[in-house]
Structure formats: C-alpha cells, structure tokens
PDB file of C-alpha atoms in Angstrom:
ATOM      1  CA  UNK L   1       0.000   0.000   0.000  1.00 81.00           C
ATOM      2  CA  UNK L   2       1.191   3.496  -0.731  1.00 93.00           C
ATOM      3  CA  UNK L   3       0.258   5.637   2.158  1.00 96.00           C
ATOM      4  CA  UNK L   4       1.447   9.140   0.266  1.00 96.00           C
ATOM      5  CA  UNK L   5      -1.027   7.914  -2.580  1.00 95.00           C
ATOM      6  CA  UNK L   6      -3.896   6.994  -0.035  1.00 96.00           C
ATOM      7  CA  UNK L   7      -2.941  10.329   2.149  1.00 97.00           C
ATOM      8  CA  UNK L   8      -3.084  12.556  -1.195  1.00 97.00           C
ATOM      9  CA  UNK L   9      -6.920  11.096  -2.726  1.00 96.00           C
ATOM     10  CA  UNK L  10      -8.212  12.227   1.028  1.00 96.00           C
ATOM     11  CA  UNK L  11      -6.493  15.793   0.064  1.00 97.00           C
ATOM     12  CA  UNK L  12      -7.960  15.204  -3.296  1.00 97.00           C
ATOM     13  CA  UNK L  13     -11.544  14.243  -2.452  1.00 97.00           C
ATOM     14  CA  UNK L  14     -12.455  16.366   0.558  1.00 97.00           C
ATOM     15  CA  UNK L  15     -11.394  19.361  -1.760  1.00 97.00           C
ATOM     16  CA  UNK L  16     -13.939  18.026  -4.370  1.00 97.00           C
ATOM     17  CA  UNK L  17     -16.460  17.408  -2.431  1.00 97.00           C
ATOM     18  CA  UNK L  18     -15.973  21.147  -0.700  1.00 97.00           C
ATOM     19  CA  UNK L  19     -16.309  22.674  -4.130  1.00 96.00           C
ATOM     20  CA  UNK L  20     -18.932  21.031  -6.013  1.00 95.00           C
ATOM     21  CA  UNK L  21     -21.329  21.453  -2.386  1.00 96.00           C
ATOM     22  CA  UNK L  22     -20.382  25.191  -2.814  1.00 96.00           C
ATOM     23  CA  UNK L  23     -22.723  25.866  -5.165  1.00 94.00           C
ATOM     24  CA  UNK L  24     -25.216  24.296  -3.609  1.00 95.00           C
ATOM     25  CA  UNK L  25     -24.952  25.681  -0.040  1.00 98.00           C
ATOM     26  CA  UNK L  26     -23.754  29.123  -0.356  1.00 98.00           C
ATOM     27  CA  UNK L  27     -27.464  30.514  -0.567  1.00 98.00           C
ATOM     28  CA  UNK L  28     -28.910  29.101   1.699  1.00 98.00           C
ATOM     29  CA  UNK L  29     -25.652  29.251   4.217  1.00 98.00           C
ATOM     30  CA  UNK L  30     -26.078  32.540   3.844  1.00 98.00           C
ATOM     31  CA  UNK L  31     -29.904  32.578   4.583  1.00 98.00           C
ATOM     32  CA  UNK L  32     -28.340  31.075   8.080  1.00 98.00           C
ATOM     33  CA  UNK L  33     -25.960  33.625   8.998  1.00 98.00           C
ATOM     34  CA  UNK L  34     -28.884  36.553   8.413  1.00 98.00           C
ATOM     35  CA  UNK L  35     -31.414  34.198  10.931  1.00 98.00           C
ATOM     36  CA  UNK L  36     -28.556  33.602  13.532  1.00 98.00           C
ATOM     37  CA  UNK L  37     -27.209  37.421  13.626  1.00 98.00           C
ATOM     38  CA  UNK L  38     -31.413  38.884  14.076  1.00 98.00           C
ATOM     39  CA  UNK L  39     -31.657  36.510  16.552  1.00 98.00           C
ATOM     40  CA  UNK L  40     -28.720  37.418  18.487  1.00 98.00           C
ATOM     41  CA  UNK L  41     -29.235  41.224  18.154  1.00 97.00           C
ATOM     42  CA  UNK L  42     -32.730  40.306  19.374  1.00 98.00           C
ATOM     43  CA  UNK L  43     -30.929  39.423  22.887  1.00 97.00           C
ATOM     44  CA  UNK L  44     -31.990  35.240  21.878  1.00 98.00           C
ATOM     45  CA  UNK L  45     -29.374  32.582  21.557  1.00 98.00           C
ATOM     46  CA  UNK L  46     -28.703  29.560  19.556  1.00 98.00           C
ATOM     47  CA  UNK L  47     -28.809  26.320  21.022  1.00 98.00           C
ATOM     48  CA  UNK L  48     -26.545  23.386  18.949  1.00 98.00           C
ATOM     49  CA  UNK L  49     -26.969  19.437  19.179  1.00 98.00           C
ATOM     50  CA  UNK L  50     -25.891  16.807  17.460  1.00 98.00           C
ATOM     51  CA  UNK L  51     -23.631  13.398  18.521  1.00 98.00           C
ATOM     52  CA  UNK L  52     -20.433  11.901  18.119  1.00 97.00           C
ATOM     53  CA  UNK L  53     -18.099  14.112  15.479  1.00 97.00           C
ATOM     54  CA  UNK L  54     -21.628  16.294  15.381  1.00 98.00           C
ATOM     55  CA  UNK L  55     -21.363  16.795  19.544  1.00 98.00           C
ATOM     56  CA  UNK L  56     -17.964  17.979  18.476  1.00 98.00           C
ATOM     57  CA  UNK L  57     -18.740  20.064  15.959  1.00 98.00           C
ATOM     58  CA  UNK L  58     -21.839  21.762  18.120  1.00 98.00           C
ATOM     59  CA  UNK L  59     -18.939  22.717  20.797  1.00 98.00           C
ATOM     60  CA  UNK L  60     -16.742  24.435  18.585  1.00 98.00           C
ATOM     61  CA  UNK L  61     -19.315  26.373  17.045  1.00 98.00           C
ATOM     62  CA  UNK L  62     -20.998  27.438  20.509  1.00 98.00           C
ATOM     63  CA  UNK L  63     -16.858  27.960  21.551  1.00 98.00           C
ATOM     64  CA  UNK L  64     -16.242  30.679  18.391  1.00 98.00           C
ATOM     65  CA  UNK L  65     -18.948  32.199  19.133  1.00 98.00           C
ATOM     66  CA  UNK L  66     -18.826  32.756  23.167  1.00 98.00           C
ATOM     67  CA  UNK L  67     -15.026  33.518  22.828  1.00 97.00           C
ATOM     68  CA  UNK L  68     -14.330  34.407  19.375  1.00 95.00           C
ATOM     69  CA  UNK L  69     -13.703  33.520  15.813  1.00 96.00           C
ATOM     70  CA  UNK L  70     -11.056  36.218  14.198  1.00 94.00           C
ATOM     71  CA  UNK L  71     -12.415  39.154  15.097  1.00 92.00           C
ATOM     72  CA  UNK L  72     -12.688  40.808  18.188  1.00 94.00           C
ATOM     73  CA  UNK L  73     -16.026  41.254  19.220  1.00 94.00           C
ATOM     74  CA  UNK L  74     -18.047  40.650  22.336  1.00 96.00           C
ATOM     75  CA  UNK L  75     -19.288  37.710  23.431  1.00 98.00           C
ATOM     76  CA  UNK L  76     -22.281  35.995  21.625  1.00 98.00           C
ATOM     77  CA  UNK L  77     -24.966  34.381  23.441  1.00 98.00           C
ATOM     78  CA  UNK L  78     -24.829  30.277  22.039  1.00 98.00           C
ATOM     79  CA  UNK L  79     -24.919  26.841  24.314  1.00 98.00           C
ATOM     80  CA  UNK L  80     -23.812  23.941  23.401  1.00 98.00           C
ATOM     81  CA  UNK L  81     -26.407  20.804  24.321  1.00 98.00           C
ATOM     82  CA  UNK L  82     -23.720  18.380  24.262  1.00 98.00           C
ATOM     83  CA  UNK L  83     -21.552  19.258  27.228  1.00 97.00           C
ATOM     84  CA  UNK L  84     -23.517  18.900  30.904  1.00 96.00           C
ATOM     85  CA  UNK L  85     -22.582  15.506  31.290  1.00 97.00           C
ATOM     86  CA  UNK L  86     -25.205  15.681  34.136  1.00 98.00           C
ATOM     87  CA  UNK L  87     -27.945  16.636  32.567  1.00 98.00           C
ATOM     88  CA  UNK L  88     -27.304  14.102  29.852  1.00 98.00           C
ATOM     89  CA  UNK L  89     -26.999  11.177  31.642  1.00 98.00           C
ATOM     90  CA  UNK L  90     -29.853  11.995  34.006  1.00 98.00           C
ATOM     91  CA  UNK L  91     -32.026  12.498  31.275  1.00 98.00           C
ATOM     92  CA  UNK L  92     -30.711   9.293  29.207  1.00 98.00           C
ATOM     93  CA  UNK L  93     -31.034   7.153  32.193  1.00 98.00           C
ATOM     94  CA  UNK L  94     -34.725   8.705  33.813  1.00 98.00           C
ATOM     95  CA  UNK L  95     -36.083   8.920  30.590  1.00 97.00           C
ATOM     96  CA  UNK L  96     -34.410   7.861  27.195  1.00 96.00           C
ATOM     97  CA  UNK L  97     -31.264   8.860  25.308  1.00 97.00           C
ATOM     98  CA  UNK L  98     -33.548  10.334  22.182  1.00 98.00           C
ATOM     99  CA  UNK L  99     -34.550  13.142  24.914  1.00 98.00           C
ATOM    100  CA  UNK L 100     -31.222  14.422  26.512  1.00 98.00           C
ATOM    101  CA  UNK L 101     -31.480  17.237  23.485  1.00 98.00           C
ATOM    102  CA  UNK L 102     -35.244  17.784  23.441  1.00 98.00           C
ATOM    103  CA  UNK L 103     -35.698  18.327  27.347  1.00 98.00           C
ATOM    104  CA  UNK L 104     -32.756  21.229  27.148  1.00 98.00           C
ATOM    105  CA  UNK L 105     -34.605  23.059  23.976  1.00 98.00           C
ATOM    106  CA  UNK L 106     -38.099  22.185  25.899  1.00 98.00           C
ATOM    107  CA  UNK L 107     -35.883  24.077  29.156  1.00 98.00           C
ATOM    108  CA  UNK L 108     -33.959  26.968  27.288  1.00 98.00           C
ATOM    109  CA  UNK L 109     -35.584  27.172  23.896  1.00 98.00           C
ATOM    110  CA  UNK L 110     -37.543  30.655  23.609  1.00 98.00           C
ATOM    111  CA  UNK L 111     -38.997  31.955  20.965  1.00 98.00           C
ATOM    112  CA  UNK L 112     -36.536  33.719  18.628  1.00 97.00           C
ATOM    113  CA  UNK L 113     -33.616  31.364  19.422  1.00 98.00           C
ATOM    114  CA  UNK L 114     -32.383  29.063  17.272  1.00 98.00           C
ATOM    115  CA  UNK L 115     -31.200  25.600  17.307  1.00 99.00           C
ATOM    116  CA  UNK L 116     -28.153  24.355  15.034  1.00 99.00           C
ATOM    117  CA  UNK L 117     -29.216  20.733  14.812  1.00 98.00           C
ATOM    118  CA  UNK L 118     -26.250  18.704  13.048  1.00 98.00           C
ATOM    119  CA  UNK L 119     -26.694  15.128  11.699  1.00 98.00           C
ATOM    120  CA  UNK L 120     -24.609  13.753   9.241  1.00 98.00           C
ATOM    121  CA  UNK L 121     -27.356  10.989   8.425  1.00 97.00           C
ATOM    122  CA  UNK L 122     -30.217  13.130   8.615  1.00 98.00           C
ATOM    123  CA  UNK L 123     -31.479  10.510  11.065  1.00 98.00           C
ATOM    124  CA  UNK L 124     -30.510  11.288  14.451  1.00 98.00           C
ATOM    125  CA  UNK L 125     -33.618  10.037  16.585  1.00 98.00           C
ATOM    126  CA  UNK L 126     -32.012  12.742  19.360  1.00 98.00           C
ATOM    127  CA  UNK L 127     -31.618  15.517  17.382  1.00 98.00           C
ATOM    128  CA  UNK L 128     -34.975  14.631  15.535  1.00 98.00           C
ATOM    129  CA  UNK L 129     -36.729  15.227  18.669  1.00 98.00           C
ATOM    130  CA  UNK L 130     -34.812  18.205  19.003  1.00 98.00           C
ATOM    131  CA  UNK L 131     -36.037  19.711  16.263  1.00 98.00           C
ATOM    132  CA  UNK L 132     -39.450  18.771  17.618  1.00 98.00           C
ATOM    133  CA  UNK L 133     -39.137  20.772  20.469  1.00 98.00           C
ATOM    134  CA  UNK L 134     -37.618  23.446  18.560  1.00 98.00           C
ATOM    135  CA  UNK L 135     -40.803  23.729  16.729  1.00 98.00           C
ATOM    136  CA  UNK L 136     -42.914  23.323  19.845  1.00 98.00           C
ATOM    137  CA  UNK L 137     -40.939  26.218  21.062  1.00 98.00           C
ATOM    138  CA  UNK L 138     -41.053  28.677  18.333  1.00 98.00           C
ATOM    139  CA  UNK L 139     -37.229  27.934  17.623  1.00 98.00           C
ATOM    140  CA  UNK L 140     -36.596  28.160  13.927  1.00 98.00           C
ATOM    141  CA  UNK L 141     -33.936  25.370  12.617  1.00 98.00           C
ATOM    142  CA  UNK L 142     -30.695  25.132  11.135  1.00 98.00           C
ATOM    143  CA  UNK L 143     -30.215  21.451  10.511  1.00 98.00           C
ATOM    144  CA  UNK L 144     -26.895  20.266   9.060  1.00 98.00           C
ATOM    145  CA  UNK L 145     -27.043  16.753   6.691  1.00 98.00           C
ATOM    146  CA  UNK L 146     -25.707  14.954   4.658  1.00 97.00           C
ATOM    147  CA  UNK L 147     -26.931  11.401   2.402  1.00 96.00           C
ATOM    148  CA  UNK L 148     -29.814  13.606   1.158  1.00 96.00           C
ATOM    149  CA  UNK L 149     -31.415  15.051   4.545  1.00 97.00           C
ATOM    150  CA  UNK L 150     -32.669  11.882   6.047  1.00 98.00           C
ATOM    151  CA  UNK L 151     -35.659  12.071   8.198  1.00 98.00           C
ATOM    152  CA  UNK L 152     -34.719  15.935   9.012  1.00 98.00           C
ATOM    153  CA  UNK L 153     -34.993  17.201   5.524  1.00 97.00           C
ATOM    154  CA  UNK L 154     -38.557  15.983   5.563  1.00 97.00           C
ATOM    155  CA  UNK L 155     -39.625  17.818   8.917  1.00 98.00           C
ATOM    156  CA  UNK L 156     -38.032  20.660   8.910  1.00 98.00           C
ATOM    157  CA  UNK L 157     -40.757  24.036   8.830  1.00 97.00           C
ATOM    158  CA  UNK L 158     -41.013  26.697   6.818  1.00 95.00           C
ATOM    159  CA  UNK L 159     -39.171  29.191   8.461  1.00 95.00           C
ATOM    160  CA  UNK L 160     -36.093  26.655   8.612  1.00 98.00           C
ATOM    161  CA  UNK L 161     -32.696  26.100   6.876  1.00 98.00           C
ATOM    162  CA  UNK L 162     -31.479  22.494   5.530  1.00 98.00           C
ATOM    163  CA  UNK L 163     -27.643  22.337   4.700  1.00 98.00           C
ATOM    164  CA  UNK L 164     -27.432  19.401   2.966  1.00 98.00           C
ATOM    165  CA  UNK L 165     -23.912  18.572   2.273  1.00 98.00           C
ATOM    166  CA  UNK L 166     -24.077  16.253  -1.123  1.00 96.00           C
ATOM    167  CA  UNK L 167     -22.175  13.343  -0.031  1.00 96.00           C
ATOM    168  CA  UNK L 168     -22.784   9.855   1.312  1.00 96.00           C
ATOM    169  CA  UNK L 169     -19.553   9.836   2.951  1.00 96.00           C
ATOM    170  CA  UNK L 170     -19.337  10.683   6.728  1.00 97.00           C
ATOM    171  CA  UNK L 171     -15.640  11.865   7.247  1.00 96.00           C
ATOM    172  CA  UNK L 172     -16.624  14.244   3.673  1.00 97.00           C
ATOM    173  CA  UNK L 173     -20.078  15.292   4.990  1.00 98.00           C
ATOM    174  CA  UNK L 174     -18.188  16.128   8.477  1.00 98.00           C
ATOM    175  CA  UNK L 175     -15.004  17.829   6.755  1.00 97.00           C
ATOM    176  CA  UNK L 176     -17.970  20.154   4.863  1.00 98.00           C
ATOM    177  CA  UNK L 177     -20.045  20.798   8.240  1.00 98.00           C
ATOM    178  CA  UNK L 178     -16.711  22.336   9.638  1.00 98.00           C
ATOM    179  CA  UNK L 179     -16.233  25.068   6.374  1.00 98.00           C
ATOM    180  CA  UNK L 180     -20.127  25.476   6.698  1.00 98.00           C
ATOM    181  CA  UNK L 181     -19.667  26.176  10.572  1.00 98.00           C
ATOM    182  CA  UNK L 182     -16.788  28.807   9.841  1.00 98.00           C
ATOM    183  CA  UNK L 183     -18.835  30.562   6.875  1.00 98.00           C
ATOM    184  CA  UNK L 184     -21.298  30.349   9.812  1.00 98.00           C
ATOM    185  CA  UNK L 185     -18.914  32.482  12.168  1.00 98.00           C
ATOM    186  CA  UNK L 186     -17.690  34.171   9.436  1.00 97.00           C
ATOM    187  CA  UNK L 187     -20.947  35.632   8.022  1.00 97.00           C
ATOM    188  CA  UNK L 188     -22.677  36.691  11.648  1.00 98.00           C
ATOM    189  CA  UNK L 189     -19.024  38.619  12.574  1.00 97.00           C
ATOM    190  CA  UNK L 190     -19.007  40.444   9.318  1.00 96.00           C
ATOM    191  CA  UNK L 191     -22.654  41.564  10.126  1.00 96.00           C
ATOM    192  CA  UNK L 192     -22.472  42.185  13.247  1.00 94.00           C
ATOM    193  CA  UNK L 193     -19.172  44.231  12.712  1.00 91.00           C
ATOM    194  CA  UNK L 194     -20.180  46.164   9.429  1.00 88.00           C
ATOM    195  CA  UNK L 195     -17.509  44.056   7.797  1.00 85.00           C
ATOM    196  CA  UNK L 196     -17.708  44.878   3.559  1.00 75.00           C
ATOM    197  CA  UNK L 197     -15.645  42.348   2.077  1.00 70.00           C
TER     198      UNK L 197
END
C-alpha cells in the first residue's frame, strides 16, 4: 500500500467534495448567517446538538462564538447541548437517550432562538426530537445533513434552513459541516461588525 497515494486522494476528495457542495450551499448558508445574527441582536441565543463528530462540531461552534472567531467582538450568546454531562446522563437514564437534546430546547428554547441541529445521516432520533421541540418552542432550525437530509430534511418548517452537504460519505459530509460552521462564524461577525468584504 502506498500511504502518500492513499494520504493525497483524502487531500484530493475532501477538496472536491468542498467545491462542487459550494454551489449548492452558499445561498442558503447565507440565509443562516442573516437568521442567527437577528436573533442574536434580538438578545436570543442559539442552542446546537448533534452526537459523536456532530457533539464535536456543536462545541466548537458554541466555543467561536462565546469567545471568538477572528475578530474581536463581544461575546455571543450560544450553548452547546452536548456538554452537561449531568444533565445528559440523568435524562438518558430517567427517561431515554432520544430526549437528553429535546428536554434542554423544551428548558432553554424561547422563541426567537435558534437551534443548530447537526446530523450527518439526517437521522438522528435525538436531534430529531430536538427539532421537535424546537418547533414546539417557536425555535426556527438550522439542521446540518448529509446522504440527502434523512428524516430531518422531511420535517423541517417553513421558516427553517437544511444544509445538505451532497455526499454519502461521513468523514466528507463532516469535513464540509466544519467550512459550513466557519462561513457560519464568518458571516454573523461580518454583520455584526459592518464588515464589507
């Protein structure tokens, strides 16, 4: 086996699979970062789920934007779901592990917040019911996919955003959630800063 070779296609396909979703996801990225900077000028929050690599990628997010990206700026008001190891367990073990999301939106959730619901599958049953108490909740949705949206493409409301990375692959769809959670960052810094270009 060459390991160089095998090393270099990785290169070579996560860049290809970055650029052909870019046409596809810069809209309604975009879309995203204008629903996530009203709703933190409107004094509400966003709320972020999702598990394994997703759980991951919920922190960082809720970490860039409670410290910083690359801008100075103060503080934005986002939690991520995924990190009270108390609260999780408690609710996993009293109730069931497809609630340990859906009881912290049903808690924190107000109307005007919004929750960044990540699944690479589109199938989470936890971060499905997430999304169901978003809606209960008058949260509006960001849900982040991949393998064509899953069960979440098909529930999401009106007022919500799917980012649907084109892939079937899970490291790809994941390597594409990061650049779309930077553009994220990105976008609500530049607006909230008066940034041009």
């Amino acid at each position: 086996m060459d390991l160089i070779d095998r090393v270099s296609r990785q290169f070579e396909d996560s860049a290809r699979t970055k650029l052909d979703a870019v046409e596809h996801l810069a809209a309604p990225i975009a879309g995203a970062v204008e629903i996530m900077t009203t709703a933190l000028l409107n004094n509400g929050k966003i709320l972020a789920c999702g598990n394994g690599g997703s759980a991951a990628d919920a922190q960082h997010f809720a970490a860039e934007l409670v410290n910083r990206f690359e801008m100075e700026r103060p503080p934005l008001a986002a939690v991520a779901l995924t990190t009270d190891s108390s609260t999780l367990t408690s609710i996993a073990n009293d109730y069931d592990f497809t609630q340990v999301f859906s009881k912290q939106v049903r808690a924190l959730g107000q109307p005007g917040d919004v929750l960044l619901a990540i699944s690479t599958s589109g199938n989470s049953p936890n971060v499905i019911e997430a999304i169901v108490a978003a809606h209960e909740r008058e949260v509006r949705v960001i849900a982040l996919t991949g393998k064509g949206g899953g069960k979440i493409g098909e529930m999401l409301a009106d007022g919500d955003i799917h980012l649907c990375v084109p892939s079937d692959r899970t490291a790809r769809i994941q390597e594409v959630h990061l650049l779309v959670l930077h553009c994220l960052c990105d976008g609500i810094d530049c607006l909230l800063l008066g940034v041009e270009d």
